[in-house]
Amino acid sequence: MYGDSILVKKGLIVTSTIIYKADIKIIEGKISEIGSNLSNSGVDEVIDANGLYVFPGIVDEHVHMREPGLEYKDDFAYGTAGAALGGVTTVLEMPNTKPPVEDSKVFKEKLSLLSHKANVDFGLYGVIHNSNADKFEELVNAGVVGFKVFLGPTTGNIPPPDDGSLYEVLLKSAKLNVPITFHAENAQLVRYFTQKVKREGRNDPAAHMDARPPICEEDAIRKLILFSKWTGGRVHIVHLAAKEGVGLIKEALSRGIKVTAETCPHYLLLNSRDYEKYGTAIKVNPPIRSEDHQKALWQGIMEGAIITLGSDHAPHAAEEKEGDVWRCAAGFTGVQTFFPLMLDQALKGRLPLTKLTELMSENPARLFGLWPRKGAISVGSDGDLVIVDPKVETVVSKDWLKAKYPITPYLGWRLKGKIRYTVLRGKVLVRDDRLVAEKYGMFVEPMRSKEKL
Ligand code: NCD
Ligand code: ZN
């Protein structure tokens, strides 16, 4: 069976444009009716959502769940349990696992492994590196949700394709309407600045910021815009951290070049002053930068230069996050705090609630060909909901976090709003911080014919 049947009564439904009060009926996993005073015939459970906000399930387009091959850091069952507890009903899993998802054989093995462990629905990326551009079509046919290209060195150290291969895969991206996500940092510049900062004898946590200055991002993004212009390829720049990137994307959009961009909650909520407080816990690639970058990213999401958010959930083992800045791994767990952090910002008036739906559910679903099955509360869509109480707080604690190593700068943060229910295809997965249904997730494949963003 595709899903369960429930009725959610009198909630405030938050779409990307409006908030309105209505009942939602889900029959066998799909939304069958939206209206007032709907009958409870055919449903197994009625949820009273009076006074609660009802969002479409969050689609986290950027997670590294570490399975297979890196399970010592974390695994898919933990990661997707954390996702459910954080209101995320669909995750798009990055390919820098071991072995990297570089051909259809690895893809199929990863898919069959994860299928038995998924607590939420999931899509899988393939990777394009220095020697597998010819695997693009077979990975598309196997069902990848999109691709990842690591232009800059990061976890997994997957080398980038050369310029010719990059041009070629972007042509294919245009032809087959497949998005390619980019870790956009110039690798040579990262190496140069890292050596320079090391030679200066720096080893404070903020040295990471100076080892990867904005020029690294700016150069990579400029190149990607150029390549997108000439190929029509679907360039999606992920974890945008530099204000120069926002400027370049705005300008590209004004010239009709359809590049898209994502940023992450940590770039919106933290800045360079936080290295002192959190140390290497906030080491991440690209680095958390000064306040002017943070401000530009906020402006970018409000003005539409940045159209999605992703968590860049990137857990590591405790001993990898210890030690000096050069030894410490980049990234931290984030899928579970992803929505609660941004909900808190919205409830404090920093951005409209509708913007959360737009950035964290609808736009990622559209971009990756999953909309309106995912990312929408509309008749025929999957019955994926996150139901929150705006009057109750969430406290980020080790106990609440589902991760092998709950290392995050947000420990102890008190957030406005609390998830009461996470619902996946009509099945209640989470009830008041308890995961009540496990392994209900399934693989989702994109529809390529759907509109582009
Ligand atoms: C990511 C990881 O650890 O997989 N780390 C990070 O700092 N963002 C890789 C990446 O996306 O760069
Ligand atoms: Zn990256």
Tab-separated table of C-alpha atoms and ligand atoms in Angstrom:
chain	number	residue	atom	x	y	z
A	1	MET	CA	0.000	0.000	0.000
A	2	TYR	CA	1.187	3.488	-0.835
A	3	GLY	CA	0.184	5.028	2.501
A	4	ASP	CA	-2.257	5.494	5.323
A	5	SER	CA	-5.474	7.445	5.729
A	6	ILE	CA	-5.910	10.323	8.163
A	7	LEU	CA	-7.867	13.513	8.606
A	8	VAL	CA	-6.147	16.677	9.852
A	9	LYS	CA	-8.751	19.093	11.149
A	10	LYS	CA	-8.762	22.877	11.320
A	11	GLY	CA	-5.042	23.492	10.876
A	12	LEU	CA	-3.566	26.659	9.414
A	13	ILE	CA	-2.170	25.481	6.095
A	14	VAL	CA	1.024	27.291	5.073
A	15	THR	CA	1.521	27.314	1.302
A	16	SER	CA	4.255	29.280	-0.460
A	17	THR	CA	1.849	32.189	-0.936
A	18	ILE	CA	-0.948	32.116	1.642
A	19	ILE	CA	-2.005	30.774	5.034
A	20	TYR	CA	-5.561	29.511	5.369
A	21	LYS	CA	-7.582	27.326	7.673
A	22	ALA	CA	-8.877	24.002	6.343
A	23	ASP	CA	-9.160	20.264	6.906
A	24	ILE	CA	-6.902	17.923	4.945
A	25	LYS	CA	-7.968	14.381	4.140
A	26	ILE	CA	-5.374	11.841	3.158
A	27	ILE	CA	-6.537	8.522	1.748
A	28	GLU	CA	-3.990	5.762	1.216
A	29	GLY	CA	-1.107	8.177	1.267
A	30	LYS	CA	-2.438	10.846	-1.111
A	31	ILE	CA	-4.259	14.070	-0.293
A	32	SER	CA	-7.830	13.402	-1.426
A	33	GLU	CA	-9.660	16.487	-0.214
A	34	ILE	CA	-9.037	19.922	1.294
A	35	GLY	CA	-11.964	21.869	2.710
A	36	SER	CA	-14.020	22.643	5.743
A	37	ASN	CA	-15.858	20.145	7.911
A	38	LEU	CA	-14.614	17.110	6.006
A	39	SER	CA	-16.041	13.778	7.185
A	40	ASN	CA	-13.845	11.213	8.861
A	41	SER	CA	-15.142	8.329	6.770
A	42	GLY	CA	-12.394	6.010	5.609
A	43	VAL	CA	-9.694	7.396	7.879
A	44	ASP	CA	-7.828	5.612	10.658
A	45	GLU	CA	-7.039	8.689	12.711
A	46	VAL	CA	-8.202	12.266	13.170
A	47	ILE	CA	-5.642	14.886	14.211
A	48	ASP	CA	-6.955	18.058	15.795
A	49	ALA	CA	-4.742	20.793	14.368
A	50	ASN	CA	-6.669	23.732	15.773
A	51	GLY	CA	-4.160	26.489	16.552
A	52	LEU	CA	-1.362	24.608	14.767
A	53	TYR	CA	0.426	25.375	11.494
A	54	VAL	CA	0.467	22.708	8.811
A	55	PHE	CA	3.359	22.836	6.338
A	56	PRO	CA	4.006	20.470	3.443
A	57	GLY	CA	6.697	17.997	4.540
A	58	ILE	CA	10.142	19.560	4.291
A	59	VAL	CA	12.302	18.475	1.342
A	60	ASP	CA	15.974	18.628	2.342
A	61	GLU	CA	17.821	18.659	-0.961
A	62	HIS	CA	21.287	18.380	0.604
A	63	VAL	CA	22.201	15.613	3.058
A	64	HIS	CA	25.300	13.445	3.478
A	65	MET	CA	24.080	10.422	5.423
A	66	ARG	CA	27.374	8.505	5.083
A	67	GLU	CA	26.090	5.100	4.056
A	68	PRO	CA	27.642	3.021	2.611
A	69	GLY	CA	31.275	3.096	3.640
A	70	LEU	CA	31.394	5.840	6.253
A	71	GLU	CA	28.966	4.424	8.820
A	72	TYR	CA	31.435	5.163	11.584
A	73	LYS	CA	30.361	8.815	11.161
A	74	ASP	CA	26.611	8.149	11.014
A	75	ASP	CA	24.193	6.057	8.982
A	76	PHE	CA	21.021	6.227	6.958
A	77	ALA	CA	18.681	4.893	9.659
A	78	TYR	CA	19.922	7.490	12.170
A	79	GLY	CA	20.011	10.277	9.634
A	80	THR	CA	16.504	9.658	8.345
A	81	ALA	CA	15.172	9.249	11.898
A	82	GLY	CA	16.645	12.678	12.627
A	83	ALA	CA	15.027	13.960	9.451
A	84	ALA	CA	11.575	12.745	10.550
A	85	LEU	CA	11.994	14.252	14.024
A	86	GLY	CA	12.904	17.531	12.349
A	87	GLY	CA	9.891	17.620	10.008
A	88	VAL	CA	11.793	16.510	6.905
A	89	THR	CA	9.833	13.943	4.899
A	90	THR	CA	12.076	13.745	1.832
A	91	VAL	CA	15.870	13.833	1.723
A	92	LEU	CA	18.107	14.012	-1.318
A	93	GLU	CA	21.236	12.085	-0.451
A	94	MET	CA	24.646	13.221	-1.705
A	95	PRO	CA	26.972	10.827	-3.537
A	96	ASN	CA	30.268	11.237	-1.631
A	97	THR	CA	29.816	7.905	0.096
A	98	LYS	CA	32.179	4.956	-0.369
A	99	PRO	CA	32.400	4.013	-3.145
A	100	PRO	CA	31.185	7.304	-4.668
A	101	VAL	CA	28.006	7.013	-6.743
A	102	GLU	CA	29.840	7.156	-10.060
A	103	ASP	CA	27.980	4.590	-12.172
A	104	SER	CA	24.671	2.723	-12.259
A	105	LYS	CA	26.092	-0.334	-10.525
A	106	VAL	CA	27.134	1.631	-7.425
A	107	PHE	CA	23.862	3.547	-7.619
A	108	LYS	CA	21.777	0.355	-7.596
A	109	GLU	CA	23.748	-1.116	-4.716
A	110	LYS	CA	23.318	2.055	-2.670
A	111	LEU	CA	19.621	2.158	-3.506
A	112	SER	CA	18.962	-1.410	-2.445
A	113	LEU	CA	20.971	-0.957	0.755
A	114	LEU	CA	19.182	2.239	1.783
A	115	SER	CA	15.696	1.127	0.783
A	116	HIS	CA	15.438	-1.111	3.845
A	117	LYS	CA	16.631	1.574	6.214
A	118	ALA	CA	14.820	4.728	5.162
A	119	ASN	CA	12.631	6.413	7.763
A	120	VAL	CA	11.645	9.119	5.257
A	121	ASP	CA	11.369	9.209	1.474
A	122	PHE	CA	14.618	9.724	-0.385
A	123	GLY	CA	16.226	10.480	-3.719
A	124	LEU	CA	19.844	9.789	-4.624
A	125	TYR	CA	22.421	11.922	-6.418
A	126	GLY	CA	25.091	10.637	-8.732
A	127	VAL	CA	28.534	12.234	-8.879
A	128	ILE	CA	30.439	13.509	-11.885
A	129	HIS	CA	34.176	13.499	-11.262
A	130	ASN	CA	37.355	13.553	-13.329
A	131	SER	CA	36.789	10.284	-15.175
A	132	ASN	CA	33.090	9.347	-15.378
A	133	ALA	CA	31.396	11.998	-17.549
A	134	ASP	CA	30.417	9.151	-19.874
A	135	LYS	CA	28.262	7.658	-17.097
A	136	PHE	CA	25.854	10.614	-17.113
A	137	GLU	CA	23.078	8.937	-19.131
A	138	GLU	CA	23.259	5.573	-17.385
A	139	LEU	CA	22.955	7.305	-14.021
A	140	VAL	CA	19.983	9.337	-15.284
A	141	ASN	CA	18.325	6.168	-16.533
A	142	ALA	CA	18.998	4.455	-13.223
A	143	GLY	CA	16.964	7.191	-11.505
A	144	VAL	CA	19.297	9.778	-9.968
A	145	VAL	CA	17.533	12.893	-8.752
A	146	GLY	CA	20.422	15.004	-10.029
A	147	PHE	CA	24.208	15.197	-9.898
A	148	LYS	CA	26.854	16.646	-7.647
A	149	VAL	CA	30.159	18.045	-8.830
A	150	PHE	CA	32.786	18.902	-6.233
A	151	LEU	CA	34.859	21.711	-7.747
A	152	GLY	CA	36.588	22.318	-4.408
A	153	PRO	CA	38.342	19.834	-2.116
A	154	THR	CA	36.120	18.546	0.695
A	155	THR	CA	35.033	15.336	2.460
A	156	GLY	CA	35.798	12.410	0.144
A	157	ASN	CA	38.271	14.438	-1.940
A	158	ILE	CA	36.506	13.631	-5.180
A	159	PRO	CA	38.400	15.330	-8.027
A	160	PRO	CA	36.400	17.591	-10.364
A	161	PRO	CA	35.924	16.973	-14.100
A	162	ASP	CA	38.165	18.979	-16.438
A	163	ASP	CA	36.626	21.951	-18.251
A	164	GLY	CA	35.832	19.985	-21.396
A	165	SER	CA	33.968	17.275	-19.485
A	166	LEU	CA	32.182	19.921	-17.459
A	167	TYR	CA	31.005	21.629	-20.641
A	168	GLU	CA	29.845	18.307	-22.034
A	169	VAL	CA	27.863	17.230	-18.955
A	170	LEU	CA	26.220	20.645	-18.799
A	171	LEU	CA	25.074	20.181	-22.407
A	172	LYS	CA	23.591	16.853	-21.345
A	173	SER	CA	22.027	18.474	-18.308
A	174	ALA	CA	20.233	20.913	-20.608
A	175	LYS	CA	19.148	18.231	-23.047
A	176	LEU	CA	17.828	15.817	-20.427
A	177	ASN	CA	16.621	18.518	-18.006
A	178	VAL	CA	18.706	17.210	-15.113
A	179	PRO	CA	20.009	19.571	-12.428
A	180	ILE	CA	23.680	19.506	-11.455
A	181	THR	CA	24.536	20.767	-7.987
A	182	PHE	CA	27.933	22.346	-7.488
A	183	HIS	CA	30.279	22.649	-4.577
A	184	ALA	CA	31.597	25.903	-6.000
A	185	GLU	CA	35.098	26.642	-4.745
A	186	ASN	CA	38.234	26.940	-6.903
A	187	ALA	CA	40.438	24.026	-5.739
A	188	GLN	CA	43.760	25.637	-6.704
A	189	LEU	CA	42.947	28.796	-4.806
A	190	VAL	CA	41.802	26.792	-1.778
A	191	ARG	CA	45.143	24.978	-1.789
A	192	TYR	CA	47.114	28.201	-2.224
A	193	PHE	CA	45.363	30.065	0.611
A	194	THR	CA	45.438	27.021	2.903
A	195	GLN	CA	49.212	26.730	2.518
A	196	LYS	CA	49.627	30.463	3.024
A	197	VAL	CA	47.574	30.557	6.218
A	198	LYS	CA	49.349	27.448	7.551
A	199	ARG	CA	52.754	29.019	6.826
A	200	GLU	CA	51.709	32.033	8.858
A	201	GLY	CA	51.435	29.632	11.776
A	202	ARG	CA	47.719	30.105	12.254
A	203	ASN	CA	45.733	27.315	13.868
A	204	ASP	CA	42.812	29.151	15.454
A	205	PRO	CA	39.361	27.988	14.277
A	206	ALA	CA	38.822	31.159	12.213
A	207	ALA	CA	41.911	30.283	10.155
A	208	HIS	CA	39.579	28.023	8.170
A	209	MET	CA	37.758	31.109	6.945
A	210	ASP	CA	40.980	32.649	5.656
A	211	ALA	CA	42.081	29.379	4.072
A	212	ARG	CA	39.013	29.565	1.807
A	213	PRO	CA	38.358	33.262	1.216
A	214	PRO	CA	35.426	34.535	-0.903
A	215	ILE	CA	37.515	34.699	-4.085
A	216	CYS	CA	37.463	30.863	-4.134
A	217	GLU	CA	33.674	30.848	-4.395
A	218	GLU	CA	33.474	33.906	-6.614
A	219	ASP	CA	35.807	32.433	-9.201
A	220	ALA	CA	34.020	29.077	-9.316
A	221	ILE	CA	30.574	30.672	-9.540
A	222	ARG	CA	31.633	33.034	-12.311
A	223	LYS	CA	32.896	30.092	-14.301
A	224	LEU	CA	29.699	28.106	-13.732
A	225	ILE	CA	27.567	31.029	-14.894
A	226	LEU	CA	29.683	31.244	-18.027
A	227	PHE	CA	29.327	27.523	-18.674
A	228	SER	CA	25.602	27.685	-18.048
A	229	LYS	CA	25.304	30.567	-20.514
A	230	TRP	CA	26.977	28.587	-23.286
A	231	THR	CA	25.355	25.217	-22.610
A	232	GLY	CA	21.943	25.995	-21.088
A	233	GLY	CA	22.921	23.451	-18.404
A	234	ARG	CA	21.049	23.465	-15.107
A	235	VAL	CA	23.607	24.802	-12.664
A	236	HIS	CA	22.482	24.760	-9.012
A	237	ILE	CA	25.061	26.244	-6.660
A	238	VAL	CA	24.739	24.686	-3.230
A	239	HIS	CA	25.807	25.956	0.173
A	240	LEU	CA	26.379	29.478	-1.103
A	241	ALA	CA	28.330	31.380	1.558
A	242	ALA	CA	29.890	34.434	-0.140
A	243	LYS	CA	28.139	37.724	-0.843
A	244	GLU	CA	29.951	37.937	-4.178
A	245	GLY	CA	28.054	34.797	-5.216
A	246	VAL	CA	24.730	36.473	-4.487
A	247	GLY	CA	25.757	39.438	-6.655
A	248	LEU	CA	26.892	37.231	-9.518
A	249	ILE	CA	23.697	35.186	-9.480
A	250	LYS	CA	21.493	38.270	-9.455
A	251	GLU	CA	23.371	39.646	-12.396
A	252	ALA	CA	23.210	36.324	-14.265
A	253	LEU	CA	19.453	36.128	-13.705
A	254	SER	CA	19.045	39.655	-15.049
A	255	ARG	CA	20.830	38.499	-18.209
A	256	GLY	CA	18.477	35.529	-18.551
A	257	ILE	CA	20.963	32.867	-17.443
A	258	LYS	CA	19.001	30.448	-15.322
A	259	VAL	CA	21.412	29.514	-12.566
A	260	THR	CA	19.897	28.679	-9.192
A	261	ALA	CA	21.338	28.688	-5.708
A	262	GLU	CA	20.923	27.215	-2.245
A	263	THR	CA	22.231	28.427	1.075
A	264	CYS	CA	22.108	26.732	4.489
A	265	PRO	CA	20.815	27.773	7.928
A	266	HIS	CA	24.365	27.955	9.347
A	267	TYR	CA	25.345	30.727	6.930
A	268	LEU	CA	22.218	32.658	7.885
A	269	LEU	CA	22.476	32.116	11.644
A	270	LEU	CA	26.232	32.192	12.317
A	271	ASN	CA	29.078	34.485	11.335
A	272	SER	CA	32.820	34.916	11.892
A	273	ARG	CA	32.333	36.102	15.465
A	274	ASP	CA	31.053	32.634	16.328
A	275	TYR	CA	34.418	30.897	15.812
A	276	GLU	CA	35.418	32.106	19.236
A	277	LYS	CA	32.348	30.616	20.852
A	278	TYR	CA	31.966	27.347	18.968
A	279	GLY	CA	35.504	26.674	17.755
A	280	THR	CA	35.908	23.991	15.108
A	281	ALA	CA	32.366	22.711	15.700
A	282	ILE	CA	31.384	25.240	13.018
A	283	LYS	CA	34.120	24.273	10.591
A	284	VAL	CA	32.313	23.636	7.327
A	285	ASN	CA	33.017	24.030	3.601
A	286	PRO	CA	32.637	26.710	2.387
A	287	PRO	CA	33.420	28.483	5.660
A	288	ILE	CA	31.121	30.578	7.787
A	289	ARG	CA	32.093	34.167	6.942
A	290	SER	CA	31.772	37.704	8.290
A	291	GLU	CA	28.518	39.492	8.972
A	292	ASP	CA	28.386	41.320	5.634
A	293	HIS	CA	28.232	37.954	3.871
A	294	GLN	CA	25.533	36.784	6.275
A	295	LYS	CA	23.471	39.904	5.523
A	296	ALA	CA	23.841	39.472	1.783
A	297	LEU	CA	22.611	35.871	2.041
A	298	TRP	CA	19.501	36.993	3.925
A	299	GLN	CA	18.905	39.555	1.221
A	300	GLY	CA	19.503	36.858	-1.373
A	301	ILE	CA	16.758	34.634	-0.002
A	302	MET	CA	14.331	37.519	0.369
A	303	GLU	CA	14.956	38.847	-3.144
A	304	GLY	CA	14.929	35.498	-4.923
A	305	ALA	CA	18.604	35.176	-5.890
A	306	ILE	CA	18.718	32.135	-3.591
A	307	ILE	CA	15.684	29.939	-4.118
A	308	THR	CA	16.274	26.949	-1.841
A	309	LEU	CA	17.678	26.011	1.533
A	310	GLY	CA	19.470	22.750	2.239
A	311	SER	CA	20.859	21.510	5.536
A	312	ASP	CA	24.201	20.199	4.205
A	313	HIS	CA	23.806	17.602	6.968
A	314	ALA	CA	27.426	16.385	7.221
A	315	PRO	CA	28.064	14.355	10.384
A	316	HIS	CA	31.516	13.213	11.470
A	317	ALA	CA	32.802	11.072	14.342
A	318	ALA	CA	33.660	12.934	17.570
A	319	GLU	CA	37.367	12.286	17.249
A	320	GLU	CA	37.354	13.738	13.702
A	321	LYS	CA	35.844	16.989	14.962
A	322	GLU	CA	38.472	17.292	17.693
A	323	GLY	CA	41.994	18.632	17.517
A	324	ASP	CA	43.307	21.613	15.661
A	325	VAL	CA	41.582	23.375	12.807
A	326	TRP	CA	43.666	21.708	10.093
A	327	ARG	CA	42.934	18.221	11.343
A	328	CYS	CA	39.244	18.789	12.092
A	329	ALA	CA	36.710	17.510	9.542
A	330	ALA	CA	34.404	19.995	7.807
A	331	GLY	CA	30.649	19.797	8.365
A	332	PHE	CA	28.263	18.877	11.168
A	333	THR	CA	24.923	17.202	11.691
A	334	GLY	CA	22.040	19.374	10.525
A	335	VAL	CA	19.034	17.587	9.074
A	336	GLN	CA	17.084	17.544	12.340
A	337	THR	CA	17.662	21.187	13.260
A	338	PHE	CA	17.137	22.385	9.659
A	339	PHE	CA	13.427	23.231	9.835
A	340	PRO	CA	13.178	24.034	13.594
A	341	LEU	CA	15.923	26.681	13.238
A	342	MET	CA	14.206	28.393	10.331
A	343	LEU	CA	10.756	28.043	11.910
A	344	ASP	CA	12.151	29.875	14.915
A	345	GLN	CA	13.373	32.679	12.648
A	346	ALA	CA	9.976	32.911	10.969
A	347	LEU	CA	8.071	32.927	14.258
A	348	LYS	CA	10.362	35.734	15.432
A	349	GLY	CA	9.365	37.716	12.335
A	350	ARG	CA	12.636	37.423	10.442
A	351	LEU	CA	10.920	35.965	7.381
A	352	PRO	CA	7.320	35.010	6.476
A	353	LEU	CA	6.103	31.506	7.278
A	354	THR	CA	5.147	31.149	3.614
A	355	LYS	CA	8.809	31.699	2.724
A	356	LEU	CA	9.688	28.535	4.663
A	357	THR	CA	7.355	26.514	2.464
A	358	GLU	CA	8.811	28.152	-0.623
A	359	LEU	CA	12.506	27.681	0.260
A	360	MET	CA	12.398	24.381	2.107
A	361	SER	CA	9.640	22.400	0.452
A	362	GLU	CA	8.133	23.699	-2.778
A	363	ASN	CA	11.244	25.018	-4.533
A	364	PRO	CA	13.487	22.016	-3.813
A	365	ALA	CA	10.682	19.724	-4.976
A	366	ARG	CA	10.215	21.746	-8.172
A	367	LEU	CA	13.896	22.002	-8.900
A	368	PHE	CA	14.403	18.247	-8.652
A	369	GLY	CA	11.279	17.183	-10.526
A	370	LEU	CA	9.351	15.977	-7.476
A	371	TRP	CA	6.657	18.665	-7.438
A	372	PRO	CA	3.655	18.538	-6.945
A	373	ARG	CA	3.953	15.022	-5.576
A	374	LYS	CA	6.244	16.486	-2.928
A	375	GLY	CA	6.395	20.073	-1.699
A	376	ALA	CA	2.685	20.871	-1.966
A	377	ILE	CA	-0.497	20.579	0.028
A	378	SER	CA	-2.860	19.982	-2.877
A	379	VAL	CA	-5.262	17.271	-3.961
A	380	GLY	CA	-3.288	14.404	-5.476
A	381	SER	CA	-0.039	15.267	-3.681
A	382	ASP	CA	1.581	12.866	-1.248
A	383	GLY	CA	0.174	13.286	2.239
A	384	ASP	CA	3.434	14.600	3.694
A	385	LEU	CA	2.891	17.138	6.456
A	386	VAL	CA	4.697	18.738	9.332
A	387	ILE	CA	2.366	20.088	11.983
A	388	VAL	CA	3.763	22.609	14.450
A	389	ASP	CA	2.662	24.407	17.566
A	390	PRO	CA	3.908	28.004	17.450
A	391	LYS	CA	3.368	28.495	21.174
A	392	VAL	CA	5.701	25.772	22.440
A	393	GLU	CA	9.522	25.842	22.445
A	394	THR	CA	12.027	23.333	21.105
A	395	VAL	CA	15.286	22.956	23.003
A	396	VAL	CA	18.125	21.466	20.975
A	397	SER	CA	19.605	18.744	23.192
A	398	LYS	CA	21.804	15.687	22.753
A	399	ASP	CA	18.878	13.527	23.856
A	400	TRP	CA	16.613	14.910	21.163
A	401	LEU	CA	19.165	14.656	18.362
A	402	LYS	CA	19.202	11.371	16.538
A	403	ALA	CA	22.818	10.984	15.451
A	404	LYS	CA	25.765	8.792	16.315
A	405	TYR	CA	27.621	11.991	17.221
A	406	PRO	CA	25.234	14.838	18.018
A	407	ILE	CA	27.840	17.528	17.402
A	408	THR	CA	26.266	20.843	16.497
A	409	PRO	CA	26.744	24.482	17.457
A	410	TYR	CA	23.049	24.660	18.266
A	411	LEU	CA	23.118	22.559	21.453
A	412	GLY	CA	21.157	24.381	24.125
A	413	TRP	CA	19.488	26.769	21.668
A	414	ARG	CA	15.859	27.464	22.548
A	415	LEU	CA	13.719	27.753	19.462
A	416	LYS	CA	10.225	29.096	19.037
A	417	GLY	CA	7.796	26.475	17.774
A	418	LYS	CA	7.583	22.733	18.201
A	419	ILE	CA	6.871	19.898	15.836
A	420	ARG	CA	3.812	17.997	17.047
A	421	TYR	CA	3.516	15.588	14.124
A	422	THR	CA	5.463	14.573	11.071
A	423	VAL	CA	3.295	12.712	8.576
A	424	LEU	CA	4.637	10.766	5.591
A	425	ARG	CA	2.115	9.568	2.993
A	426	GLY	CA	-0.631	9.647	5.616
A	427	LYS	CA	1.405	7.751	8.185
A	428	VAL	CA	2.214	9.508	11.444
A	429	LEU	CA	5.993	9.114	11.814
A	430	VAL	CA	6.554	11.473	14.704
A	431	ARG	CA	4.316	12.347	17.608
A	432	ASP	CA	5.682	14.835	20.144
A	433	ASP	CA	9.372	13.996	19.720
A	434	ARG	CA	8.853	10.259	19.436
A	435	LEU	CA	9.482	8.324	16.251
A	436	VAL	CA	6.399	6.086	16.165
A	437	ALA	CA	6.838	4.482	12.735
A	438	GLU	CA	10.149	3.272	11.361
A	439	LYS	CA	11.395	2.256	7.941
A	440	TYR	CA	8.399	3.730	6.176
A	441	GLY	CA	10.465	5.698	3.678
A	442	MET	CA	10.664	4.848	0.015
A	443	PHE	CA	12.776	5.854	-2.955
A	444	VAL	CA	11.445	8.684	-5.104
A	445	GLU	CA	12.289	9.261	-8.729
A	446	PRO	CA	12.048	12.623	-10.475
A	447	MET	CA	9.735	13.457	-13.362
A	448	ARG	CA	11.952	15.092	-15.956
A	449	SER	CA	9.154	16.634	-17.965
A	450	LYS	CA	8.050	18.899	-15.134
A	451	GLU	CA	8.704	22.593	-15.328
A	452	LYS	CA	12.108	24.024	-14.577
A	453	LEU	CA	12.806	26.800	-12.124
B	1	NCD	C1	30.537	17.888	3.349
B	1	NCD	C2	30.756	16.461	3.870
B	1	NCD	O1	31.345	16.322	4.946
B	1	NCD	O2	30.323	15.513	3.198
B	1	NCD	N1	31.238	18.795	4.198
B	1	NCD	C3	31.074	20.129	4.283
B	1	NCD	O3	31.883	20.784	4.970
B	1	NCD	N2	30.095	20.774	3.681
B	1	NCD	C4	31.005	17.913	1.947
B	1	NCD	C5	30.625	19.156	1.211
B	1	NCD	O4	29.485	19.292	0.790
B	1	NCD	O5	31.480	20.010	1.038
B	2	ZN	ZN	30.004	20.790	-0.635
